[in-house]
């Protein structure tokens, strides 16, 4: 899997939503290897779109299509301070996400030991047992800066996400686990309260 994260300040939220819908209607059918997208706008006006392809080569071929370039010229007019992160190293829990998610949190940052952080992620059994309201999780390692990442967490609802924040942390069973996630820095969080899940026909949304 290959992921492209596109984010920026939404200068015209209705406009970017409209163009995303137009892409789904007019361009999605011919986007070879496209697996689906998660998109939303935060309360303070940041637009975040996570696009998934089966491979990097297919994603780049899609970007090179004339109709894709034309669409992006129009859509990007509704965004400022645009940043794009490409990721070919992807880690999934619970198949990554869920079409029925009612709330999505996107967290970005840097970890000095990203591999260790990923190994310590909850895993499917833990997500299903200890935190059933977490429907899935994806970690994408940024290709341009080693250690930088985007984590996408899919919740059943915003209420469940807030409830999880208030729960006391589970104590580590062994002292060696206390710092199992390693140091993280430059953390930034985007809460998508009304996420849109786009997917091609007969393809599961992750």
Coordinates of C-alpha atoms in Angstrom, one line a residue:
X1 CA 0.0 0.0 0.0
X2 CA 1.0 3.6 -0.6
X3 CA -0.4 6.6 1.2
X4 CA -0.4 10.3 0.2
X5 CA -1.5 12.8 2.9
X6 CA -2.6 16.2 1.5
X7 CA -3.2 18.9 4.0
X8 CA -3.6 22.7 4.1
X9 CA -5.7 25.6 5.4
X10 CA -9.2 25.4 3.9
X11 CA -9.8 28.9 2.6
X12 CA -13.1 27.7 1.1
X13 CA -14.4 24.6 3.0
X14 CA -17.5 24.2 0.8
X15 CA -15.4 24.5 -2.3
X16 CA -12.9 21.8 -1.3
X17 CA -15.8 19.5 -0.3
X18 CA -17.5 20.1 -3.6
X19 CA -14.3 19.3 -5.6
X20 CA -13.7 16.2 -3.6
X21 CA -17.2 15.0 -4.5
X22 CA -16.5 15.9 -8.1
X23 CA -13.3 13.8 -8.1
X24 CA -15.3 10.8 -6.7
X25 CA -18.0 11.2 -9.4
X26 CA -15.8 12.0 -12.4
X27 CA -12.2 10.7 -11.9
X28 CA -12.3 7.9 -9.3
X29 CA -13.4 5.2 -11.8
X30 CA -10.2 5.6 -13.9
X31 CA -7.8 5.9 -10.9
X32 CA -5.9 2.7 -11.3
X33 CA -5.0 1.2 -7.9
X34 CA -7.0 3.6 -5.8
X35 CA -8.2 1.9 -2.6
X36 CA -10.0 4.7 -0.9
X37 CA -9.7 8.0 0.9
X38 CA -10.4 9.6 4.3
X39 CA -11.0 13.3 4.3
X40 CA -12.3 16.0 6.6
X41 CA -11.9 19.6 7.9
X42 CA -11.1 20.5 11.5
X43 CA -13.1 23.0 13.4
X44 CA -10.3 25.5 13.1
X45 CA -10.2 25.1 9.3
X46 CA -7.5 22.6 8.4
X47 CA -8.3 20.2 5.6
X48 CA -6.7 16.7 5.8
X49 CA -7.1 14.0 3.1
X50 CA -5.5 10.6 3.3
X51 CA -5.4 8.8 -0.1
X52 CA -4.6 5.1 -0.4
X53 CA -3.3 3.3 -3.4
X54 CA -2.2 -0.2 -4.0
X55 CA 1.3 0.9 -5.0
X56 CA 3.4 4.0 -5.4
X57 CA 3.7 3.5 -9.1
X58 CA -0.1 3.6 -9.5
X59 CA -0.4 6.7 -7.4
X60 CA 2.2 8.5 -9.5
X61 CA 0.5 7.4 -12.7
X62 CA -2.8 8.8 -11.4
X63 CA -1.1 12.1 -10.6
X64 CA 0.2 12.3 -14.1
X65 CA -3.2 12.0 -15.7
X66 CA -4.1 15.3 -17.5
X67 CA -7.6 15.2 -15.9
X68 CA -6.1 14.7 -12.5
X69 CA -3.8 17.7 -13.0
X70 CA -6.7 19.8 -14.1
X71 CA -8.8 18.8 -11.1
X72 CA -6.0 19.6 -8.7
X73 CA -5.5 23.0 -10.2
X74 CA -9.1 23.8 -9.4
X75 CA -9.2 22.1 -6.0
X76 CA -6.0 23.6 -4.7
X77 CA -7.5 27.1 -5.1
X78 CA -9.5 26.3 -2.0
X79 CA -6.4 25.6 0.1
X80 CA -3.5 27.5 1.5
X81 CA -0.2 26.4 3.0
X82 CA -0.5 23.0 1.3
X83 CA 1.8 20.2 2.4
X84 CA 2.0 16.7 0.9
X85 CA 3.5 13.6 2.6
X86 CA 4.1 10.4 0.7
X87 CA 4.5 7.1 2.5
X88 CA 5.3 3.7 1.2
X89 CA 5.9 2.1 4.7
X90 CA 2.4 1.5 6.1
X91 CA 1.4 -0.2 9.3
X92 CA -2.2 -1.3 9.9
X93 CA -4.2 -2.4 13.0
X94 CA -7.7 -3.8 12.4
X95 CA -7.1 -3.5 8.7
X96 CA -6.3 0.2 9.2
X97 CA -9.7 1.8 9.5
X98 CA -13.4 1.5 9.1
X99 CA -16.1 2.8 6.7
X100 CA -18.5 3.3 9.7
X101 CA -16.1 5.5 11.7
X102 CA -17.9 8.6 13.0
X103 CA -14.8 10.4 14.2
X104 CA -11.2 10.4 12.9
X105 CA -8.1 11.7 14.7
X106 CA -5.0 12.4 12.6
X107 CA -1.8 12.8 14.6
X108 CA 1.5 13.8 13.1
X109 CA 4.9 14.0 14.7
X110 CA 8.4 12.6 14.9
X111 CA 9.7 9.5 16.8
X112 CA 13.4 8.7 17.3
X113 CA 12.4 5.1 17.3
X114 CA 9.4 4.8 15.0
X115 CA 9.8 1.0 14.5
X116 CA 9.6 0.5 18.2
X117 CA 6.5 2.7 18.5
X118 CA 4.8 0.8 15.7
X119 CA 5.6 -2.6 17.3
X120 CA 4.0 -1.3 20.5
X121 CA 0.7 -0.4 18.8
X122 CA -2.3 -2.2 20.3
X123 CA -2.8 -4.9 17.7
X124 CA -6.1 -6.3 16.5
X125 CA -7.0 -8.4 19.6
X126 CA -6.2 -5.4 22.0
X127 CA -8.3 -3.0 19.9
X128 CA -11.2 -5.4 19.8
X129 CA -11.0 -6.2 23.5
X130 CA -9.7 -3.3 25.5
X131 CA -10.8 -0.5 23.1
X132 CA -13.6 -1.7 20.9
X133 CA -14.5 1.9 20.1
X134 CA -11.3 2.2 18.1
X135 CA -12.3 0.6 14.8
X136 CA -8.8 0.7 13.3
X137 CA -5.5 2.5 13.1
X138 CA -2.9 3.3 10.4
X139 CA 0.6 4.6 10.7
X140 CA 2.3 6.0 7.6
X141 CA 6.0 6.7 7.7
X142 CA 6.9 9.9 5.7
X143 CA 9.3 9.2 2.9
X144 CA 10.9 12.6 2.9
X145 CA 12.0 12.7 6.6
X146 CA 12.8 9.5 8.4
X147 CA 11.1 9.3 11.8
X148 CA 8.2 11.6 10.8
X149 CA 4.8 9.9 10.7
X150 CA 1.1 10.4 10.2
X151 CA -1.2 8.2 12.4
X152 CA -4.9 7.9 11.5
X153 CA -7.2 6.6 14.3
X154 CA -10.8 5.6 13.4
X155 CA -13.3 5.9 16.3
X156 CA -16.9 4.8 16.4
X157 CA -17.8 8.3 17.6
X158 CA -16.4 11.4 19.0
X159 CA -17.9 10.6 22.4
X160 CA -16.0 7.4 22.6
X161 CA -12.8 9.2 21.6
X162 CA -13.3 11.7 24.4
X163 CA -14.1 9.0 26.9
X164 CA -10.9 7.2 26.0
X165 CA -8.9 10.4 26.7
X166 CA -10.3 10.5 30.3
X167 CA -9.5 6.9 31.1
X168 CA -6.4 6.3 33.3
X169 CA -3.5 4.8 31.4
X170 CA -2.9 1.1 31.8
X171 CA 0.1 0.4 33.9
X172 CA 3.0 -1.4 32.3
X173 CA 3.4 -5.0 33.3
X174 CA 7.2 -4.7 33.2
X175 CA 9.4 -1.6 33.9
X176 CA 11.0 -2.1 30.5
X177 CA 7.6 -1.3 28.8
X178 CA 7.3 2.1 30.4
X179 CA 8.9 3.9 27.5
X180 CA 8.0 1.4 24.9
X181 CA 6.8 4.1 22.4
X182 CA 10.1 5.9 22.5
X183 CA 10.4 9.7 22.6
X184 CA 8.0 11.6 20.3
X185 CA 8.2 15.3 19.3
X186 CA 6.5 17.9 17.2
X187 CA 3.1 16.3 17.8
X188 CA 0.2 17.8 16.0
X189 CA -3.4 16.6 16.1
X190 CA -6.3 17.1 13.6
X191 CA -9.8 16.0 14.8
X192 CA -12.1 15.3 11.9
X193 CA -15.6 15.4 13.4
X194 CA -17.4 14.8 10.2
X195 CA -15.1 12.5 8.2
X196 CA -15.9 11.4 4.6
X197 CA -14.9 7.9 3.6
X198 CA -14.5 7.5 -0.2
X199 CA -14.0 4.1 -1.7
X200 CA -14.3 2.5 -5.2
X201 CA -17.1 -0.1 -5.6
X202 CA -16.5 -3.4 -4.0
X203 CA -13.2 -2.2 -2.3
X204 CA -13.1 -2.1 1.5
X205 CA -12.4 1.2 3.1
X206 CA -9.3 1.2 5.4

